[in-house]
Amino acid sequence: MESYFERAKLKFENLKNKTDVIVLGIESSCDETSVSVVRNGTELLSNVVSSQIDIHKRFGGVVPEVASRNHVMAIENVFNEAVKEAGIKLSDIDAVAVTYGAGLIGALLVGVNFAKALSFGLDVPLIAVSHIEGHISANYITHKALKPPFICLLVSGGHTALLKVSDYLEHTMLGTTIDDSVGEAFDKVARILGLEYPGGPNVDKFAKLGKSNIEFIKHDILKGTLNFSFSGVKTAVINYVHNLEQKGESVNVPDVAASFQSFVVKELTEKAISACKQTGLKKLVVAGGVSANSYLKERLTELCKENNIELYMPELKLCTDNAAMIASAGYYYIKKGKGLAGLDLTGSATVAL
Ligand code: KG4
Ligand code: ZN
């Protein structure tokens, strides 16, 4: 008798040519437990996200062990809700796609193990999806007509990079951060300013109330390259705040937030436009949690218009972690014949860009 994996291999092959493919996606790499059903990579049937933000807020950041435990408690209900909301039968699911990395290992394992049991139970292929490919794929749901090639500005909590995406799941790296990711810098600056976790959205919010009138460091870092560095500006903000505190002076939180944010956004936008110019590609796609930043969106909209570049950003709910982007990526893995996993699949803290 054929084994589960032998049947999965055959089904995976057959899905390549199937016209209507329903993928159930699972995401649990950090502090969101999410399950989603997506048809043909672009049509969202459901996307249920259970956030642990309120749980981690009191610790000022994500506590890995607490995250894992809460994923365990949430995942079954989130799954049931996602299937119900999609209005499908379990037998309609063609494949299960799950984030296997990058992320917190204990958190990842909850999603991976649930996905393994589900694909075995439903007797369908299991697809191991990179969280980064997921963030890029969020754009295919928001912009149905979007197709590679394009330049991707990847701005997440774990990564900051400029990618030349030549086809689905195929890219070369044009530049990357040499130290902190931009999301990390936002979160650290938020913390020093006494803003609650999650830091990025709070810096964004306070920056709207302030003026960009403080020059922390000069802009010409890594000039002429498409690489980024954010640890210098982060340290400069920390020193600036500490200096004021030592002198007993108050910190103007909105102005610091606005000045930091405009520095970071200038770096990101100028290099993203340069990448488009250097490669001759006229499409810019933004991916990752920091794509939710309102000032980044505002500046990219202006600069892309000036430079005749088409700009694509995910709708707000798909900017940060969600399973819809994983289900979408899963579809492209299937069409490309990539990512088929066995029941020995495990989580991975890092993935290659
Ligand atoms: O992509 P993501 O969900 O995490 C990884 O996959 O690594 O991004 C999370 C990051 C956090 O650092 C968070 O502070 C940041 O995205 N973020 C923002 C905003 N919303 C989320 N940063 C700046 N402005 C925002 N509105
Ligand atoms: Zn993410």
CSV table of C-alpha atoms in Angstrom, one decimal, residues 70-341:
chain,number,residue,atom,x,y,z
A,70,ASN,CA,-0.9,30.8,23.4
A,71,HIS,CA,-0.6,29.4,19.8
A,72,VAL,CA,-1.4,25.9,21.2
A,73,MET,CA,-4.5,27.3,22.9
A,74,ALA,CA,-5.7,29.3,19.9
A,75,ILE,CA,-5.0,27.3,16.8
A,76,GLU,CA,-7.9,24.8,16.8
A,77,ASN,CA,-10.5,27.5,17.2
A,78,VAL,CA,-8.8,29.7,14.6
A,79,PHE,CA,-8.7,26.8,12.2
A,80,ASN,CA,-12.4,26.0,12.7
A,81,GLU,CA,-13.4,29.6,12.3
A,82,ALA,CA,-11.3,30.0,9.1
A,83,VAL,CA,-12.9,26.9,7.5
A,84,LYS,CA,-16.4,28.1,8.5
A,85,GLU,CA,-15.9,31.6,7.2
A,86,ALA,CA,-14.6,30.3,3.9
A,87,GLY,CA,-17.8,28.3,3.4
A,88,ILE,CA,-15.9,25.2,2.3
A,89,LYS,CA,-15.9,21.6,3.2
A,90,LEU,CA,-12.7,20.1,4.5
A,91,SER,CA,-12.7,17.8,1.4
A,92,ASP,CA,-12.4,21.0,-0.7
A,93,ILE,CA,-8.9,21.7,0.6
A,94,ASP,CA,-6.2,20.7,-2.0
A,95,ALA,CA,-3.1,21.4,0.1
A,96,VAL,CA,-2.0,22.7,3.5
A,97,ALA,CA,0.7,25.5,3.5
A,98,VAL,CA,2.5,26.4,6.7
A,99,THR,CA,5.3,28.8,7.7
A,100,TYR,CA,8.3,26.7,8.6
A,101,GLY,CA,10.6,29.7,9.2
A,102,ALA,CA,11.9,32.2,9.9
A,103,GLY,CA,10.6,32.8,13.4
A,104,LEU,CA,10.5,31.7,17.0
A,105,ILE,CA,11.2,28.0,17.0
A,106,GLY,CA,8.6,27.0,19.6
A,107,ALA,CA,5.9,29.2,18.0
A,108,LEU,CA,6.7,27.8,14.5
A,109,LEU,CA,6.4,24.2,15.8
A,110,VAL,CA,2.8,24.7,16.8
A,111,GLY,CA,1.8,25.7,13.3
A,112,VAL,CA,4.0,23.1,11.7
A,113,ASN,CA,2.7,20.2,13.8
A,114,PHE,CA,-0.9,21.3,13.4
A,115,ALA,CA,-0.3,21.5,9.6
A,116,LYS,CA,1.3,18.0,9.6
A,117,ALA,CA,-1.6,16.4,11.4
A,118,LEU,CA,-4.1,18.2,9.1
A,119,SER,CA,-2.5,17.3,5.9
A,120,PHE,CA,-2.1,13.7,7.0
A,121,GLY,CA,-5.8,13.6,8.2
A,122,LEU,CA,-7.0,15.1,4.9
A,123,ASP,CA,-4.6,13.1,2.9
A,124,VAL,CA,-3.4,16.2,1.0
A,125,PRO,CA,0.1,17.6,0.3
A,126,LEU,CA,1.9,19.7,2.9
A,127,ILE,CA,3.8,22.8,1.6
A,128,ALA,CA,6.6,24.3,3.7
A,129,VAL,CA,6.5,28.1,3.1
A,130,SER,CA,9.1,30.7,3.9
A,131,HIS,CA,7.6,33.6,5.9
A,132,ILE,CA,9.4,36.0,3.6
A,133,GLU,CA,7.8,34.5,0.4
A,134,GLY,CA,4.6,34.9,2.3
A,135,HIS,CA,5.1,38.6,2.9
A,136,ILE,CA,5.8,39.1,-0.8
A,137,SER,CA,2.8,37.1,-1.8
A,138,ALA,CA,0.4,39.2,0.3
A,139,ASN,CA,0.7,41.6,-2.6
A,140,TYR,CA,-0.8,39.1,-5.1
A,141,ILE,CA,-4.0,39.1,-3.0
A,142,THR,CA,-4.3,42.8,-2.8
A,143,HIS,CA,-3.3,43.4,-6.4
A,144,LYS,CA,-4.8,40.6,-8.5
A,145,ALA,CA,-3.0,41.7,-11.7
A,146,LEU,CA,0.5,41.9,-10.2
A,147,LYS,CA,3.0,39.6,-11.7
A,148,PRO,CA,6.8,39.4,-11.5
A,149,PRO,CA,9.3,40.8,-12.5
A,150,PHE,CA,9.5,43.6,-10.0
A,151,ILE,CA,11.7,45.1,-7.3
A,152,CYS,CA,10.7,44.2,-3.7
A,153,LEU,CA,11.5,46.4,-0.8
A,154,LEU,CA,11.3,43.9,2.1
A,155,VAL,CA,10.8,45.7,5.4
A,156,SER,CA,10.0,43.3,8.3
A,157,GLY,CA,10.8,42.7,11.9
A,158,GLY,CA,13.5,40.2,10.9
A,159,HIS,CA,14.7,41.4,7.5
A,160,THR,CA,15.4,44.5,5.5
A,161,ALA,CA,16.4,44.1,1.9
A,162,LEU,CA,16.0,45.1,-1.7
A,163,LEU,CA,15.2,42.1,-4.0
A,164,LYS,CA,15.0,41.7,-7.7
A,165,VAL,CA,12.1,39.3,-8.1
A,166,SER,CA,12.4,37.8,-11.5
A,167,ASP,CA,9.6,35.2,-11.2
A,168,TYR,CA,7.4,33.8,-8.5
A,169,LEU,CA,9.6,32.5,-5.6
A,170,GLU,CA,12.8,33.6,-7.5
A,171,HIS,CA,14.8,36.5,-6.5
A,172,THR,CA,18.3,37.9,-6.2
A,173,MET,CA,19.4,40.2,-3.4
A,174,LEU,CA,20.5,43.7,-4.5
A,175,GLY,CA,21.1,45.0,-1.0
A,176,THR,CA,20.4,44.2,2.7
A,177,THR,CA,20.9,45.7,6.1
A,178,ILE,CA,24.4,45.3,7.5
A,179,ASP,CA,23.1,45.4,11.1
A,180,ASP,CA,19.5,45.8,12.5
A,181,SER,CA,16.3,45.3,10.5
A,182,VAL,CA,14.2,48.4,10.1
A,183,GLY,CA,11.4,46.8,12.2
A,184,GLU,CA,13.9,46.2,15.1
A,185,ALA,CA,15.0,49.8,14.9
A,186,PHE,CA,11.4,51.0,15.2
A,187,ASP,CA,10.7,48.7,18.1
A,188,LYS,CA,13.9,49.8,20.0
A,189,VAL,CA,13.2,53.5,19.4
A,190,ALA,CA,9.7,53.0,20.7
A,191,ARG,CA,11.0,51.3,23.8
A,192,ILE,CA,13.4,54.1,24.6
A,193,LEU,CA,10.6,56.6,24.1
A,194,GLY,CA,8.5,54.7,26.6
A,195,LEU,CA,5.9,53.7,23.9
A,196,GLU,CA,4.0,50.4,24.3
A,197,TYR,CA,4.7,47.2,22.4
A,198,PRO,CA,4.3,46.8,19.4
A,199,GLY,CA,6.6,49.7,18.9
A,200,GLY,CA,6.4,50.4,15.2
A,201,PRO,CA,2.8,51.3,15.0
A,202,ASN,CA,3.2,53.6,18.0
A,203,VAL,CA,6.2,55.5,16.6
A,204,ASP,CA,4.1,55.9,13.4
A,205,LYS,CA,1.2,57.3,15.5
A,206,PHE,CA,3.3,59.7,17.6
A,207,ALA,CA,5.3,60.9,14.5
A,208,LYS,CA,2.1,62.3,13.1
A,209,LEU,CA,1.9,64.7,16.1
A,210,GLY,CA,5.5,65.9,15.8
A,211,LYS,CA,8.0,67.7,13.5
A,212,SER,CA,11.0,66.2,11.9
A,213,ASN,CA,13.5,68.7,13.3
A,214,ILE,CA,16.3,66.7,14.9
A,215,GLU,CA,19.3,65.4,12.9
A,216,PHE,CA,20.5,62.3,14.7
A,217,ILE,CA,23.2,61.3,12.2
A,218,LYS,CA,24.1,62.2,8.6
A,219,HIS,CA,22.3,60.5,5.7
A,220,ASP,CA,25.3,59.4,3.7
A,221,ILE,CA,25.8,56.0,5.3
A,222,LEU,CA,26.6,53.3,2.8
A,223,LYS,CA,26.2,55.8,0.0
A,224,GLY,CA,26.3,54.4,-3.5
A,225,THR,CA,25.2,50.9,-2.4
A,226,LEU,CA,21.8,49.4,-1.9
A,227,ASN,CA,22.6,48.3,1.6
A,228,PHE,CA,21.1,49.7,4.7
A,229,SER,CA,22.3,50.4,8.3
A,230,PHE,CA,19.9,51.2,11.1
A,231,SER,CA,21.9,50.6,14.2
A,232,GLY,CA,23.7,54.0,14.0
A,233,VAL,CA,20.5,56.0,14.0
A,234,LYS,CA,19.0,53.8,16.7
A,235,THR,CA,22.0,54.3,18.9
A,236,ALA,CA,22.0,58.1,18.2
A,237,VAL,CA,18.3,58.3,19.3
A,238,ILE,CA,19.1,56.3,22.5
A,239,ASN,CA,22.0,58.7,23.3
A,240,TYR,CA,19.9,61.7,22.5
A,241,VAL,CA,17.2,60.6,24.9
A,242,HIS,CA,19.7,59.6,27.7
A,243,ASN,CA,21.5,63.0,27.4
A,244,LEU,CA,18.2,64.9,27.9
A,245,GLU,CA,17.2,62.6,30.8
A,246,GLN,CA,20.6,63.1,32.5
A,247,LYS,CA,20.2,66.9,32.2
A,248,GLY,CA,16.7,66.6,33.7
A,249,GLU,CA,15.1,67.9,30.5
A,250,SER,CA,12.0,66.5,29.0
A,251,VAL,CA,11.9,64.6,25.7
A,252,ASN,CA,9.6,65.7,23.0
A,253,VAL,CA,8.4,62.2,22.0
A,254,PRO,CA,6.5,63.2,18.8
A,255,ASP,CA,9.4,65.2,17.5
A,256,VAL,CA,11.9,62.3,18.2
A,257,ALA,CA,9.5,59.8,16.6
A,258,ALA,CA,9.0,62.1,13.5
A,259,SER,CA,12.7,62.7,13.1
A,260,PHE,CA,13.7,59.1,13.4
A,261,GLN,CA,10.9,58.0,11.1
A,262,SER,CA,11.7,60.5,8.4
A,263,PHE,CA,15.4,59.5,8.5
A,264,VAL,CA,14.5,55.8,8.1
A,265,VAL,CA,11.9,56.4,5.4
A,266,LYS,CA,14.4,58.6,3.4
A,267,GLU,CA,16.9,55.7,3.5
A,268,LEU,CA,14.4,53.1,2.4
A,269,THR,CA,12.7,55.1,-0.3
A,270,GLU,CA,15.8,56.5,-1.9
A,271,LYS,CA,17.4,53.1,-2.2
A,272,ALA,CA,14.2,51.5,-3.4
A,273,ILE,CA,13.9,54.1,-6.2
A,274,SER,CA,17.6,53.6,-7.0
A,275,ALA,CA,17.1,49.8,-7.3
A,276,CYS,CA,14.3,50.4,-9.8
A,277,LYS,CA,16.5,52.8,-11.8
A,278,GLN,CA,19.5,50.5,-11.8
A,279,THR,CA,17.6,47.5,-13.0
A,280,GLY,CA,15.2,49.3,-15.3
A,281,LEU,CA,12.2,47.7,-13.5
A,282,LYS,CA,9.2,50.0,-13.2
A,283,LYS,CA,7.3,48.1,-10.6
A,284,LEU,CA,8.0,48.4,-6.8
A,285,VAL,CA,6.4,46.0,-4.4
A,286,VAL,CA,6.7,46.5,-0.6
A,287,ALA,CA,6.5,43.6,1.8
A,288,GLY,CA,6.7,43.0,5.6
A,289,GLY,CA,5.3,44.6,8.7
A,290,VAL,CA,6.8,48.0,8.2
A,291,SER,CA,4.8,48.4,5.0
A,292,ALA,CA,2.0,49.3,7.4
A,293,ASN,CA,3.9,52.6,8.1
A,294,SER,CA,1.8,55.5,7.0
A,295,TYR,CA,4.8,57.9,6.2
A,296,LEU,CA,6.6,55.2,4.2
A,297,LYS,CA,3.4,54.8,2.1
A,298,GLU,CA,3.0,58.6,1.7
A,299,ARG,CA,6.6,59.1,0.6
A,300,LEU,CA,6.7,56.1,-1.7
A,301,THR,CA,3.5,57.2,-3.4
A,302,GLU,CA,5.0,60.6,-4.1
A,303,LEU,CA,8.4,59.3,-5.2
A,304,CYS,CA,7.0,56.6,-7.4
A,305,LYS,CA,4.7,59.1,-9.1
A,306,GLU,CA,7.7,61.4,-9.8
A,307,ASN,CA,9.8,58.6,-11.2
A,308,ASN,CA,7.0,56.9,-13.2
A,309,ILE,CA,7.2,53.7,-11.1
A,310,GLU,CA,4.1,51.6,-10.3
A,311,LEU,CA,3.8,51.1,-6.5
A,312,TYR,CA,2.3,48.0,-4.9
A,313,MET,CA,1.7,47.7,-1.2
A,314,PRO,CA,-0.5,45.2,0.6
A,315,GLU,CA,-3.8,46.3,2.2
A,316,LEU,CA,-3.2,47.1,5.8
A,317,LYS,CA,-4.5,43.9,7.3
A,318,LEU,CA,-2.1,41.9,5.1
A,319,CYS,CA,1.0,44.0,5.9
A,320,THR,CA,1.7,42.3,9.3
A,321,ASP,CA,1.7,38.6,9.9
A,322,ASN,CA,-1.3,36.6,8.6
A,323,ALA,CA,-2.0,33.2,7.1
A,324,ALA,CA,-3.5,34.5,3.9
A,325,MET,CA,-0.1,35.4,2.6
A,326,ILE,CA,1.2,31.9,3.4
A,327,ALA,CA,-1.8,30.3,1.6
A,328,SER,CA,-1.1,32.5,-1.4
A,329,ALA,CA,2.6,31.7,-1.4
A,330,GLY,CA,1.7,28.0,-1.1
A,331,TYR,CA,-0.2,28.2,-4.4
A,332,TYR,CA,2.9,29.5,-6.2
A,333,TYR,CA,5.0,26.8,-4.6
A,334,ILE,CA,2.6,24.2,-6.0
A,335,LYS,CA,2.7,25.8,-9.5
A,336,LYS,CA,6.5,25.9,-9.4
A,337,GLY,CA,6.8,22.3,-8.0
A,338,LYS,CA,8.5,23.5,-4.9
A,339,GLY,CA,8.1,23.1,-1.1
A,340,LEU,CA,6.5,19.7,-0.8
A,341,ALA,CA,7.3,18.5,2.7
